[in-house]
mmCIF file of C-alpha atoms in Angstrom:
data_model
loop_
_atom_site.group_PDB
_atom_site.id
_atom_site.type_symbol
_atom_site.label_atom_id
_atom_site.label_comp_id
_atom_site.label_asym_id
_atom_site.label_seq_id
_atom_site.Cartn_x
_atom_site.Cartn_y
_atom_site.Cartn_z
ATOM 1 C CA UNK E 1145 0.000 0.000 0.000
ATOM 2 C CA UNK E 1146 1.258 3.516 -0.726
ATOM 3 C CA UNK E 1147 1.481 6.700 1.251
ATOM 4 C CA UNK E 1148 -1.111 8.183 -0.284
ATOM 5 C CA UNK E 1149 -3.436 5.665 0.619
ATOM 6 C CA UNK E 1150 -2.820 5.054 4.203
ATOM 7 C CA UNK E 1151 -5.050 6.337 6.544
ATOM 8 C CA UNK E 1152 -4.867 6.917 9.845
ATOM 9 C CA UNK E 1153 -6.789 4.318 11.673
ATOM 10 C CA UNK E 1154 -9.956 5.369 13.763
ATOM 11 C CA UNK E 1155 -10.896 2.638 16.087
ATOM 12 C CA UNK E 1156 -8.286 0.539 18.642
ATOM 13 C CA UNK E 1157 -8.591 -2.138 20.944
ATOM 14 C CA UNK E 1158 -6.632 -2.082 24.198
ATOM 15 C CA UNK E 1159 -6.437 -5.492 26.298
ATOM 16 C CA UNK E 1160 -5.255 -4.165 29.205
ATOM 17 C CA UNK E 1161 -4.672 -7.502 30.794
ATOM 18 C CA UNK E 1162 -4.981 -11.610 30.362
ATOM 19 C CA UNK E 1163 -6.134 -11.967 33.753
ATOM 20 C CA UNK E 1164 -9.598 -12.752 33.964
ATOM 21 C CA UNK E 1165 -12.080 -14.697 36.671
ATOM 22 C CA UNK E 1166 -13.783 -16.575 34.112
ATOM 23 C CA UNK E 1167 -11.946 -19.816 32.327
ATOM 24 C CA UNK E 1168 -14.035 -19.207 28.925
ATOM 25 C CA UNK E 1169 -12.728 -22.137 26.215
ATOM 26 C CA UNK E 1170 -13.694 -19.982 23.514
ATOM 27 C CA UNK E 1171 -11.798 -17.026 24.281
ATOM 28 C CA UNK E 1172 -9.464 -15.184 21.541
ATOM 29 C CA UNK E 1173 -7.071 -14.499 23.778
ATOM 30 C CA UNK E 1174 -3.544 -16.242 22.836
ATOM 31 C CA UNK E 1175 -2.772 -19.555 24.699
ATOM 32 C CA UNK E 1176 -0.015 -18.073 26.024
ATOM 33 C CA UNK E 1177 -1.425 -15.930 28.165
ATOM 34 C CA UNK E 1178 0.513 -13.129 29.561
ATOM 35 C CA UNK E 1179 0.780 -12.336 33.676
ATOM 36 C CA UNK E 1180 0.194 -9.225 35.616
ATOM 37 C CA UNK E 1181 3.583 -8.383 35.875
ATOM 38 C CA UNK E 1182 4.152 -7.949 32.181
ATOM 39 C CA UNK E 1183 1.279 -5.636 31.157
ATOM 40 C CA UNK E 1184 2.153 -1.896 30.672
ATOM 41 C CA UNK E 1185 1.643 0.504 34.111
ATOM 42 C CA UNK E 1186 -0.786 3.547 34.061
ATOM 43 C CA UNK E 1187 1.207 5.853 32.725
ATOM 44 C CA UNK E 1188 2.384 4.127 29.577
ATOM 45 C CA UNK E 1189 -1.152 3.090 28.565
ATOM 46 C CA UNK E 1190 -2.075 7.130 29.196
ATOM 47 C CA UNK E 1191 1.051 7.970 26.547
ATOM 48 C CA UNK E 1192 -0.114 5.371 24.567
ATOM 49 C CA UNK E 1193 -3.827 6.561 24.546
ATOM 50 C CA UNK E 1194 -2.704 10.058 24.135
ATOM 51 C CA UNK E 1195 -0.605 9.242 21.204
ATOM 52 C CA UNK E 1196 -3.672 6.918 19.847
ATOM 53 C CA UNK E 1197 -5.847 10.471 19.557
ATOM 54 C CA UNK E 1198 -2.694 12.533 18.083
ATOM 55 C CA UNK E 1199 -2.965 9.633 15.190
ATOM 56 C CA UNK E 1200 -6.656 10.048 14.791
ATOM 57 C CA UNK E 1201 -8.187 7.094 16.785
ATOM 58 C CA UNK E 1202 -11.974 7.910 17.864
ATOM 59 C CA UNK E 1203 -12.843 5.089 19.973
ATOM 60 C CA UNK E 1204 -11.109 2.400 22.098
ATOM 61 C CA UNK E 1205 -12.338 -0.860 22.974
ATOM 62 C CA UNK E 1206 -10.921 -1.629 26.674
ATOM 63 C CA UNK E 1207 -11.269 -5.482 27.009
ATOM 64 C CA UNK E 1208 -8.797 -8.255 28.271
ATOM 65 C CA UNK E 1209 -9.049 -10.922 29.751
ATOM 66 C CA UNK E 1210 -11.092 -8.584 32.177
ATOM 67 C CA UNK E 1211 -10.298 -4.972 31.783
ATOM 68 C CA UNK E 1212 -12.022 -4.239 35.585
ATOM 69 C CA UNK E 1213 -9.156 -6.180 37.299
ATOM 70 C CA UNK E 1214 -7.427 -3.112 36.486
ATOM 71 C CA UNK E 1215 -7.013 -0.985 39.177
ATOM 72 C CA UNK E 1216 -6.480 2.163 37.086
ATOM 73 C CA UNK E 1217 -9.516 2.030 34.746
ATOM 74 C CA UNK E 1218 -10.887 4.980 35.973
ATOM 75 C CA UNK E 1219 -7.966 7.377 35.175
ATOM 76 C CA UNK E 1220 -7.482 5.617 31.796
ATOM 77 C CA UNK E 1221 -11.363 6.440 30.678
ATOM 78 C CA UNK E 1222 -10.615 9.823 32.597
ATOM 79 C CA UNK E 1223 -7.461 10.072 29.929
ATOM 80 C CA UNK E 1224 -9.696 9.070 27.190
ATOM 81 C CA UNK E 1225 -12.534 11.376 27.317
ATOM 82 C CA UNK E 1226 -10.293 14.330 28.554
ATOM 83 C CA UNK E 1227 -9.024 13.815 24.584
ATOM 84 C CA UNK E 1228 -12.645 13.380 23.414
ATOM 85 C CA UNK E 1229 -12.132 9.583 22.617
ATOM 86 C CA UNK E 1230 -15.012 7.746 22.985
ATOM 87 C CA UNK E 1231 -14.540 4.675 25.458
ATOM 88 C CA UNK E 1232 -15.829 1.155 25.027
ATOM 89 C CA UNK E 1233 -15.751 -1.454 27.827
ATOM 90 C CA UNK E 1234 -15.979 -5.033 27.331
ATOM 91 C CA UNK E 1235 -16.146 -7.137 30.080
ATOM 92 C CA UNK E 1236 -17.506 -10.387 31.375
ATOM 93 C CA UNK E 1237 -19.610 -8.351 34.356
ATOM 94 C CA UNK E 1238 -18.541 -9.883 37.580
ATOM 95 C CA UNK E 1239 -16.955 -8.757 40.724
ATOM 96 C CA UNK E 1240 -18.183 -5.222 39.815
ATOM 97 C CA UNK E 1241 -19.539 -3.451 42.458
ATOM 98 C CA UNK E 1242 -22.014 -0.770 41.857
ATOM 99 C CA UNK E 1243 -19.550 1.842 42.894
ATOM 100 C CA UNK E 1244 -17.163 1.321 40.311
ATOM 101 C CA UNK E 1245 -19.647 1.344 37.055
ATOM 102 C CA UNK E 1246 -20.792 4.519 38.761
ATOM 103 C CA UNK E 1247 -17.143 5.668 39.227
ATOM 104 C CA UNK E 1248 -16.757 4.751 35.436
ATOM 105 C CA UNK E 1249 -19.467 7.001 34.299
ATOM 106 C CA UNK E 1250 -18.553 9.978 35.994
ATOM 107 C CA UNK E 1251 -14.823 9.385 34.161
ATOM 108 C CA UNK E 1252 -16.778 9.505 31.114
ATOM 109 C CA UNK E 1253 -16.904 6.215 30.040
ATOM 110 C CA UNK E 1254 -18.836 5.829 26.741
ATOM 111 C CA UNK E 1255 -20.276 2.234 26.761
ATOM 112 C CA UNK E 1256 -20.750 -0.999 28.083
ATOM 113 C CA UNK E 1257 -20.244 -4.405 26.363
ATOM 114 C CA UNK E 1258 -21.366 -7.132 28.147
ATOM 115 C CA UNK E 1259 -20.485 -10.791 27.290
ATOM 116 C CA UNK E 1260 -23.176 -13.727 28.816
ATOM 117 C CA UNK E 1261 -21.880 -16.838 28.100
ATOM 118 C CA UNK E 1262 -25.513 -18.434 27.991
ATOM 119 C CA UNK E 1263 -29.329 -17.645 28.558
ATOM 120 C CA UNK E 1264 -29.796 -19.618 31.119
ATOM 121 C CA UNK E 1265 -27.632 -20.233 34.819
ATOM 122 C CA UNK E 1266 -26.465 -23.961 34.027
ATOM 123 C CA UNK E 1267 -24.610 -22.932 30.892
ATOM 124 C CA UNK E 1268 -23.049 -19.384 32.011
ATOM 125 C CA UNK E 1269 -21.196 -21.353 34.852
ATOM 126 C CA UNK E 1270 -20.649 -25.081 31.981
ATOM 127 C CA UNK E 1271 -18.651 -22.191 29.968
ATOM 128 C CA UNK E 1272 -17.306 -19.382 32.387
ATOM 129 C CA UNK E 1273 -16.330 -21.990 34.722
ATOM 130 C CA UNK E 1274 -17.861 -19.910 37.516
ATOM 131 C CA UNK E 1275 -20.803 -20.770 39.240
ATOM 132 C CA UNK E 1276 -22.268 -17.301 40.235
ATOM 133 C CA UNK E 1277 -21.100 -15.735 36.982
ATOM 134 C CA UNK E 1278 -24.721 -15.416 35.274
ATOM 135 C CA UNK E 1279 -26.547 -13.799 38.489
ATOM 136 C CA UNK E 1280 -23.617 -11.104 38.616
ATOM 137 C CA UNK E 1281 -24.161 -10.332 35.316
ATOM 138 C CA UNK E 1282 -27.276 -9.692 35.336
ATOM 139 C CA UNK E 1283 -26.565 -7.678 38.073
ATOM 140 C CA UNK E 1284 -24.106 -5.841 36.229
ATOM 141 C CA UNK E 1285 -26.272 -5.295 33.598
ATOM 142 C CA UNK E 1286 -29.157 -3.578 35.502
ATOM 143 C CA UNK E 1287 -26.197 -1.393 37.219
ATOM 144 C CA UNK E 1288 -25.121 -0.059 33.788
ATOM 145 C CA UNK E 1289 -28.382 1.100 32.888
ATOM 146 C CA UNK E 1290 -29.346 2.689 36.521
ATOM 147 C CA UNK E 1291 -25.670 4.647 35.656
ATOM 148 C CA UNK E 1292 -27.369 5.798 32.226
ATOM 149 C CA UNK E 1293 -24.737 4.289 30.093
ATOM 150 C CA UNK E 1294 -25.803 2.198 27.060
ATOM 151 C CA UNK E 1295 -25.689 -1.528 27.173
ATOM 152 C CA UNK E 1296 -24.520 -3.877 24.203
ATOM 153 C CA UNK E 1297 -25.018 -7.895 25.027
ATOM 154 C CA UNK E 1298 -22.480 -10.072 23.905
ATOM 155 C CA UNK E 1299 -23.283 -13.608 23.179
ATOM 156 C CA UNK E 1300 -20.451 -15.703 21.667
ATOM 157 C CA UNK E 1301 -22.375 -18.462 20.252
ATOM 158 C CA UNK E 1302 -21.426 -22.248 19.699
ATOM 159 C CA UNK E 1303 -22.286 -25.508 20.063
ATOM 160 C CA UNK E 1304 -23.313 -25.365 23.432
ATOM 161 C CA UNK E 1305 -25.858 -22.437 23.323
ATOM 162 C CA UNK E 1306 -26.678 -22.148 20.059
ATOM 163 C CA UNK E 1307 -30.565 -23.219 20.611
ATOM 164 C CA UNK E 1308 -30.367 -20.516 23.471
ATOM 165 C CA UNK E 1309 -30.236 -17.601 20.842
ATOM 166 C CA UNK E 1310 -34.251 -16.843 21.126
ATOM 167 C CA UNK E 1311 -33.716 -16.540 24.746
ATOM 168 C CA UNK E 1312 -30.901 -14.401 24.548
ATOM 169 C CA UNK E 1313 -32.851 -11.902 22.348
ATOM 170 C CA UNK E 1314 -35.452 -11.963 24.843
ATOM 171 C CA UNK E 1315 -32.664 -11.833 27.724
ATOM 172 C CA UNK E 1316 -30.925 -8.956 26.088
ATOM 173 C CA UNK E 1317 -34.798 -6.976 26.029
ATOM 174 C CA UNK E 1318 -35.539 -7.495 29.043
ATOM 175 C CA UNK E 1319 -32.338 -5.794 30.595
ATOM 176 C CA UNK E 1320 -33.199 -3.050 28.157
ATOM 177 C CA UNK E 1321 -29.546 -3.324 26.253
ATOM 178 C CA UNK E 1322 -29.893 -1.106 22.575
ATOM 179 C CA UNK E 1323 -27.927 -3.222 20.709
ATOM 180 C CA UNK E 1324 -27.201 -7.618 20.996
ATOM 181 C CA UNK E 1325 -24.247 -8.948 19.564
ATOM 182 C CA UNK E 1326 -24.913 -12.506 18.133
ATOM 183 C CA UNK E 1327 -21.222 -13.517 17.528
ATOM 184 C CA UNK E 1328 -21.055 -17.041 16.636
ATOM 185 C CA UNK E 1329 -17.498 -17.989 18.251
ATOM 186 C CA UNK E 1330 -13.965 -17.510 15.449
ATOM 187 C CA UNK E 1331 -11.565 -19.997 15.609
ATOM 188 C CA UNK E 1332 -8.211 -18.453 17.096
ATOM 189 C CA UNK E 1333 -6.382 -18.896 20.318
ATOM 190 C CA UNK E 1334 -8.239 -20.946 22.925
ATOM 191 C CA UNK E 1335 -11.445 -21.384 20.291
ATOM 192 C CA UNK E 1336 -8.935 -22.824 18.451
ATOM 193 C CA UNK E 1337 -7.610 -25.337 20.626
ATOM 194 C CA UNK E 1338 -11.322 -25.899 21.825
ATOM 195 C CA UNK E 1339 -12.859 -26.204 18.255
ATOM 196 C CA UNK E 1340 -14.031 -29.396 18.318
ATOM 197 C CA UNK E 1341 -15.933 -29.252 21.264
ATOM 198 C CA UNK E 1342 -17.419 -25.824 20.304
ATOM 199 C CA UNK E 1343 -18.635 -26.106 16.493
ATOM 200 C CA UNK E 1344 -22.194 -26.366 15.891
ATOM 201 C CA UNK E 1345 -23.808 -28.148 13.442
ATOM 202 C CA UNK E 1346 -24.661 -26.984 10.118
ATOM 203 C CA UNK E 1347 -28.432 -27.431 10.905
ATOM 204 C CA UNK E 1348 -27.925 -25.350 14.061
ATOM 205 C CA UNK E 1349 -26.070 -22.020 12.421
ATOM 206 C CA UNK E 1350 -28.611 -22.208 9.404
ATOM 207 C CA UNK E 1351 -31.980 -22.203 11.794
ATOM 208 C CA UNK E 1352 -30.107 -19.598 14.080
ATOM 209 C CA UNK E 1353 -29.850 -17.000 10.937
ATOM 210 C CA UNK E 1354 -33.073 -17.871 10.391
ATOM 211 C CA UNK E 1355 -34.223 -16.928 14.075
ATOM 212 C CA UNK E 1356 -31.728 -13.897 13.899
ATOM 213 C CA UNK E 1357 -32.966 -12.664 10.659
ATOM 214 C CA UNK E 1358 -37.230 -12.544 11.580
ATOM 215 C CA UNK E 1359 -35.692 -11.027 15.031
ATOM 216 C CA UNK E 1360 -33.660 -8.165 13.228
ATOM 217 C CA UNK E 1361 -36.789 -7.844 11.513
ATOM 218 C CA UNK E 1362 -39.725 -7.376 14.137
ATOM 219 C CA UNK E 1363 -37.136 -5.552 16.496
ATOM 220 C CA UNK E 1364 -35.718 -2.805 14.446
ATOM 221 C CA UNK E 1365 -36.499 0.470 15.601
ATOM 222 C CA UNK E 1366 -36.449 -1.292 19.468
ATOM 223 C CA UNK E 1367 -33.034 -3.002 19.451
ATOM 224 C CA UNK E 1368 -30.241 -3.480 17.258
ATOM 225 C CA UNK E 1369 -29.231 -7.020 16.349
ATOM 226 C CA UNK E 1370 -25.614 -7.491 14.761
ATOM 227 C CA UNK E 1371 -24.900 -10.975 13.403
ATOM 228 C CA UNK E 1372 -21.338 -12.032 13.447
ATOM 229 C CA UNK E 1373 -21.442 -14.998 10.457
ATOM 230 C CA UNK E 1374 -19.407 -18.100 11.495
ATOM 231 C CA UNK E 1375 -16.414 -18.667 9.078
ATOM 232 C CA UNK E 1376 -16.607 -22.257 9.079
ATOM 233 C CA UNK E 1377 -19.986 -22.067 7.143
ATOM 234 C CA UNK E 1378 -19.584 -18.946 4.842
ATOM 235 C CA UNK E 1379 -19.312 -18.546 1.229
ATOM 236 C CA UNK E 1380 -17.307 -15.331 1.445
ATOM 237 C CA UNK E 1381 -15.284 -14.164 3.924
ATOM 238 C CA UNK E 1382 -15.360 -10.966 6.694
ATOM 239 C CA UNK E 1383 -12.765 -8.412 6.563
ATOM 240 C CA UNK E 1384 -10.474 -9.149 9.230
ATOM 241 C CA UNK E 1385 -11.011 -5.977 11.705
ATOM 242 C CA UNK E 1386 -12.314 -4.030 8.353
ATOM 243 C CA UNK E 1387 -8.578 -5.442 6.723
ATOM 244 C CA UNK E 1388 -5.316 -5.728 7.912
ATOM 245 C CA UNK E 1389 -4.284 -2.551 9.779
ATOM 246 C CA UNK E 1390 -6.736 -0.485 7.341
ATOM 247 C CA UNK E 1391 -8.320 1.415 9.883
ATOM 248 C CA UNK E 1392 -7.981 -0.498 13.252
ATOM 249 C CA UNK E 1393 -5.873 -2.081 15.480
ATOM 250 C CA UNK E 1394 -5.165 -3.893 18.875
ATOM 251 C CA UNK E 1395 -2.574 -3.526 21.735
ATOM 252 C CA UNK E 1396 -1.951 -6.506 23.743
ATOM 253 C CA UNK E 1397 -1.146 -6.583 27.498
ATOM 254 C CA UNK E 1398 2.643 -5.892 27.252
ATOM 255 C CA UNK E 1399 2.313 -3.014 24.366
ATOM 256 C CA UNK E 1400 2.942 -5.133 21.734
ATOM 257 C CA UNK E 1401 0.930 -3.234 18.811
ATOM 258 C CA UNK E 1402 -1.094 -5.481 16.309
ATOM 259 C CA UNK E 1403 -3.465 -5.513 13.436
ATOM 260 C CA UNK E 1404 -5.724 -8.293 14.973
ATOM 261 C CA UNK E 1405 -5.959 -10.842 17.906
ATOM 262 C CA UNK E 1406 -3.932 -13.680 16.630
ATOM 263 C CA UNK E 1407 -0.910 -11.875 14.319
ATOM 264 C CA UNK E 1408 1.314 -13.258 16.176
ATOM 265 C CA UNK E 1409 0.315 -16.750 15.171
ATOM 266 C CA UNK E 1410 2.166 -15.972 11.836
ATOM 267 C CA UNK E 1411 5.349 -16.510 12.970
ATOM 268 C CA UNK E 1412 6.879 -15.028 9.638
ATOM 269 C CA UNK E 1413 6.027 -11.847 10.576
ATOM 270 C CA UNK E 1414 7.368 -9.604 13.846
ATOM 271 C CA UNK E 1415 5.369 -6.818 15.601
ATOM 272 C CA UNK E 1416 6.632 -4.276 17.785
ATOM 273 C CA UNK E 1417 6.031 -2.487 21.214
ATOM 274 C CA UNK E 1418 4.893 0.610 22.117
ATOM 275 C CA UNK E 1419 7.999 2.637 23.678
ATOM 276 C CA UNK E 1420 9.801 1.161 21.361
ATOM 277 C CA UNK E 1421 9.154 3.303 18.405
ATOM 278 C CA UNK E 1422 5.852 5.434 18.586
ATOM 279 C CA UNK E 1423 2.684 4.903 17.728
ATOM 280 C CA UNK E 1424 2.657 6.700 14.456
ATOM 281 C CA UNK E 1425 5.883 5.056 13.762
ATOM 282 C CA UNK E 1426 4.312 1.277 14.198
ATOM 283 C CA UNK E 1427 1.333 2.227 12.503
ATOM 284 C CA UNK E 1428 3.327 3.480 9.328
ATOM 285 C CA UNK E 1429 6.308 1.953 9.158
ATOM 286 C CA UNK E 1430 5.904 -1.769 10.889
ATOM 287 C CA UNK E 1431 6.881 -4.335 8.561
ATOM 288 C CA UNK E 1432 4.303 -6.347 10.243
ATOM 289 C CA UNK E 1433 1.694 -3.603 9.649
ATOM 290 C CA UNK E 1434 2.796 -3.508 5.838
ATOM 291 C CA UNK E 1435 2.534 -7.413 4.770
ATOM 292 C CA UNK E 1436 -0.663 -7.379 4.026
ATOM 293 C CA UNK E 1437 -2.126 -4.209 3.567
ATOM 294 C CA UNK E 1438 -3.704 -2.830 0.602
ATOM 295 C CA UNK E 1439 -4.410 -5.535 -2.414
ATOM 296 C CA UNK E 1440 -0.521 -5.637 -4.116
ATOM 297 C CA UNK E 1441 0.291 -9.255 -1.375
ATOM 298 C CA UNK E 1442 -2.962 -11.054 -2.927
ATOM 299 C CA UNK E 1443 -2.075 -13.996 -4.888
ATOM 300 C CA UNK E 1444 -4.548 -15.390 -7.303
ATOM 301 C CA UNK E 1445 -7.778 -16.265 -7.140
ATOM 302 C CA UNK E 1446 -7.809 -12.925 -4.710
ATOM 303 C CA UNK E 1447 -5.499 -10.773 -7.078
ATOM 304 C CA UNK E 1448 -8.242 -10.767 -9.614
ATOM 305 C CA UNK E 1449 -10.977 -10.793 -7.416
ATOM 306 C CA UNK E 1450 -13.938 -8.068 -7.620
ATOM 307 C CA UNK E 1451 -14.360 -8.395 -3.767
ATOM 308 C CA UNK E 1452 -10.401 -7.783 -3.111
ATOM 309 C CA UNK E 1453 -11.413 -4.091 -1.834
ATOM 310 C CA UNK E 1454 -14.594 -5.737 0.138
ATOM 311 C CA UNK E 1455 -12.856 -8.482 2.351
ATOM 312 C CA UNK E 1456 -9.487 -7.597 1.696
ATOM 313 C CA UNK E 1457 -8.408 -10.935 1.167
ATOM 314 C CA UNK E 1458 -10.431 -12.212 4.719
ATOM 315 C CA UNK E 1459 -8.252 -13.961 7.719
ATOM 316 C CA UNK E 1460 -4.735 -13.656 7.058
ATOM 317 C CA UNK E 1461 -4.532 -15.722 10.370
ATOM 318 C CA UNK E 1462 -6.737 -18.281 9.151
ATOM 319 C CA UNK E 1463 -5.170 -18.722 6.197
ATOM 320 C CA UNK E 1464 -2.201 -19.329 8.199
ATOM 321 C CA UNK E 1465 -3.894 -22.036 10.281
ATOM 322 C CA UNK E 1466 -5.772 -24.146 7.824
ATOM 323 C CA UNK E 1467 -3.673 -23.168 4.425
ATOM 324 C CA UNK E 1468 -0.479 -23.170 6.490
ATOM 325 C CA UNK E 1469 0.465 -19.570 4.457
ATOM 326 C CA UNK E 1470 -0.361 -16.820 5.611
ATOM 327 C CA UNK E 1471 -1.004 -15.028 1.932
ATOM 328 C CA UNK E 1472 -3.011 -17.511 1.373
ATOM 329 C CA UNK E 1473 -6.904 -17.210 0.147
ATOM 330 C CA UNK E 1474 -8.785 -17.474 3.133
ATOM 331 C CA UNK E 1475 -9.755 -20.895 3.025
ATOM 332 C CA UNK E 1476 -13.591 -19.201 4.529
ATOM 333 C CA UNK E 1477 -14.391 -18.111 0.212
ATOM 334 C CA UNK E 1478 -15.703 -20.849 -1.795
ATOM 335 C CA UNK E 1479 -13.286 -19.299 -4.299
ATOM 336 C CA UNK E 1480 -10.563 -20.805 -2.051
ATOM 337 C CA UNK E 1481 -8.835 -24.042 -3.713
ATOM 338 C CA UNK E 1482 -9.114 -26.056 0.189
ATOM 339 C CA UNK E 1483 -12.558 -24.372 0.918
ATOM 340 C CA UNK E 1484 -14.001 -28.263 1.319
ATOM 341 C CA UNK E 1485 -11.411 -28.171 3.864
ATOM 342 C CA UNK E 1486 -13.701 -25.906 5.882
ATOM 343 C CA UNK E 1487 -16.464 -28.699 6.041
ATOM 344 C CA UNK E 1488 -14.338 -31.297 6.189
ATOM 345 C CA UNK E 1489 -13.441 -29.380 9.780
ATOM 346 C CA UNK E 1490 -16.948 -28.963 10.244
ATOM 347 C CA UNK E 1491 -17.659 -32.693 9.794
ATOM 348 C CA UNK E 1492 -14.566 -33.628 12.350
ATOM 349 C CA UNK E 1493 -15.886 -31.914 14.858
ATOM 350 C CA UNK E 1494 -19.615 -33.689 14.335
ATOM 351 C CA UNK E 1495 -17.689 -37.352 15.254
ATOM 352 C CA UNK E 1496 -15.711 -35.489 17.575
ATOM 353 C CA UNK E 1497 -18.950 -34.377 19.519
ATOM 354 C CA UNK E 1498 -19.377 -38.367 20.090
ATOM 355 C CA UNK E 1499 -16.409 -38.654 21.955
ATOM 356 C CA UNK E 1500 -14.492 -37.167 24.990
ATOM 357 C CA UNK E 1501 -12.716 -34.709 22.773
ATOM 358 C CA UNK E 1502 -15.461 -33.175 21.613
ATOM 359 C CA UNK E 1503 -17.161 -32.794 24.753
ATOM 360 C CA UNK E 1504 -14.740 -31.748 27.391
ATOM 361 C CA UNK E 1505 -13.242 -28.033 27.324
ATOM 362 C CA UNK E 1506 -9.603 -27.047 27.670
ATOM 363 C CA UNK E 1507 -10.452 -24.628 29.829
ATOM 364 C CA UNK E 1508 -8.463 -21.252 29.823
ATOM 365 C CA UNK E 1509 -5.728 -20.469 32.554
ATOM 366 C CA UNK E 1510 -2.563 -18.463 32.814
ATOM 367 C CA UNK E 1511 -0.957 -21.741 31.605
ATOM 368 C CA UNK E 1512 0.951 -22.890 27.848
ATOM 369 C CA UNK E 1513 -1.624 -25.695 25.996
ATOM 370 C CA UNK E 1514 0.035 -27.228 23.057
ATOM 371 C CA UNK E 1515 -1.968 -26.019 20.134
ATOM 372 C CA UNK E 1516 -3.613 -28.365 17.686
ATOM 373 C CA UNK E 1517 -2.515 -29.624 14.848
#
C-alpha cells in the first residue's frame, strides 16, 4: 500500500490484561497468556492513549481478559474522554460493584459491552467456569443502565448455546440493552484449541440465521441485532477488523501493537512495542503492519478478485492455520482451492462431539496448551 493511501486508523482495541475470573474455552485471547507483571503501568497506557488520539483514533475498545481487574480504569477512561475519545468497555460483568460502574461514568466512560456466556444459569457457569457468573451479570447489567450508560449484550455463540439464541434476544430486552451482539465464536487462540468441542452443526447455524434474521426484523427500531457470520460455514469471507491494519488495530497486554488478535500466530512476521518506536511510527512503518495491507500481497484467485477491496483478502490468520500460508486465500471463500477443507473441519468436529474430545473443554488459565494440529 502507498502513502497516499494510508489512513490513519480510527478505532483501537486495548487489552489491558490476560487476567480474567472466568476460564471461557472460547476465548481469543492467545494460549499463552501473559501475567500481571508484564502488562504496561498507568502511565504508559495514558502515553499510549494520548498518542492513539494525536494519530486520529476515535474510539477504544478496553477489554482483556477482564479490563475491571485493572485498578487504574478509571484514570485511563478519565485520559480518554479528557481527549474526546469515545470509550468502550468489554467485560464479562462480575466482581463489579455498583460503585465502580458509577465511578466509570462519571470518568466519562462511553459504553458498556457485556459478554453472557448463555441464557440460562447452568450454561453461564458449563462455559465461564464460575458458578455465580450469570446472576452477577445480570446484576451488572441492571447497574449499567441505573448509571445511564448504554448496554450492548455479547453472546459468543457455539455448540453449546446455540438453541439458546431466542432466549438471549429476549434476555438482552428485558435488561433493556440497545444493541445484541450474536457472535457465533472464530476460531483463534483458545477457540482454536477448543474447536471441536465448540462447532455447531450446520443445521444449528442455518436455523439460528433464520431466528436472527425474523428477530432483526420485528425488532428494528427497538433493538439493534448485529450478526457475526461463522467462518466455518460462509461462502465469502469478513474483513479481518475491516482489513489488515486499514483502519484499526489492537494492543496486547505488554504493548505489543497489532493488526488483529492472533498476528502473532504468523510466525513469519514480527510486531513491535509501544515505547519502542511510537505509535505513528508502528502504525506506518511496521513491517508487520505492511505485509498485508492494501491488495498488491494477494495472490490469485484474490489478485483478480472483484471483492479484493470488500474483504481484503479475509483472515490472514486463518489462512495461516488451515492453508499453512499466511497469503493464502482465506480458506472461509468458496473461491478458495481447500474451501471443502472448511467442512471437512466442520464434519470432524460432528464425530468429535461423540467422543471425549469433543465434549470436554480445555479450559483457559494463565498456563501454555500445546496447540492443535
Amino acid at each position: 500500500m502507498s502513502e497516499a493511501t494510508l489512513f490513519p486508523p480510527i478505532g483501537m482495541l486495548a487489552e489491558l490484561t490476560h487476567r480474567c475470573p472466568l476460564q471461557c474455552p472460547y476465548c481469543s485471547n492467545p494460549v499463552e497468556l501473559l501475567k500481571g507483571n508484564r502488562e504496561l503501568d498507568t502511565q504508559t497506557w495514558a502515553q499510549l492513549f494520548r498518542q492513539a488520539a494525536d494519530l486520529g483514533v476515535l474510539q477504544v475498545h478496553l477489554s482483556g481478559g477482564e479490563p475491571t481487574v485493572r485498578r487504574d480504569l478509571e484514570e485511563l477512561v478519565d485520559g480518554l474522554a479528557m481527549r474526546g475519545v469515545y470509550s468502550n468497555l468489554i467485560t464479562a460483568g462480575v466482581n463489579i460493584t455498583e460503585d465502580r460502574i458509577r465511578a466509570l461514568a462519571e470518568a466519562g466512560l462511553d459504553h458498556v459491552q457485556l459478554s453472557i456466556q448463555g441464557a440460562r444459569p447452568a450454561t453461564t457457569a458449563l462455559i465461564s467456569h464460575m458458578h455465580s457468573a450469570y446472576e452477577q451479570k445480570l446484576d451488572t447489567a441492571r447497574r449499567v443502565r441505573a448509571a445511564g450508560l448504554p448496554l450492548t449484550i455479547n453472546a459468543p455463540i457455539h455448540r453449546h448455546n446455540i438453541e439458546e439464541v431466542p432466549e438471549f434476544i429476549e434476555l438482552a430486552l428485558s435488561l433493556g440493552a440497545e444493541r445484541l451482539e450474536i457472535a457465533n465464536v472464530q476460531y483463534s487462540g483458545w477457540a482454536l484449541v477448543n474447536r471441536d468441542a465448540l462447532m455447531p452443526s450446520r443445521e444449528a447455524v442455518e436455523k439460528q440465521m433464520e431466528i436472527v434474521a425474523a428477530a432483526q426484523e420485528r425488532l428494528r427500531g427497538i433493538m439493534n441485532i448485529d450478526f457475526v457470520t461463522p467462518d466455518y460455514f460462509a461462502t465469502y469471507p469478513k474483513p479481518c477488523m475491516g482489513g489488515w491494519a486499514r483502519d484499526a488495530f489492537m494492543v496486547a497486554p505488554d504493548g505489543t501493537v497489532l493488526p488483529c488478535h492472533a498476528a502473532q500466530t504468523i510466525r513469519t512476521l514480527t510486531f513491535e512495542r509501544f515505547g519502542e518506536r511510537t505509535l505513528r511510527e508502528i502504525w506506518t512503518d511496521s513491517p508487520g503492519f505492511n505485509a498485508f495491507r492494501g491488495t498488491d500481497w494477494m495472490q490469485e484467485p484474490c489478485r483478480s478478485c472483484d471483492r479484493r477491496e470488500i474483504d481484503w483478502g479475509g483472515c490472514r490468520c486463518q489462512a495461516m492455520a488451515i492453508a499453512g500460508d499466511a497469503a493464502a486465500t482465506d480458506p472461509a471463500c468458496i473461491k478458495s482451492p481447500i474451501h471443502a477443507r472448511m467442512g471437512m473441519l466442520v464434519a470432524d468436529a460432528q464425530a468429535a462431539a461423540k467422543t471425549d474430545k469433543g465434549t470436554e473443554f480445555i479450559y483457559r488459565r494463565i498456563a501454555q496448551v500445546r496447540e492443535p494440529v
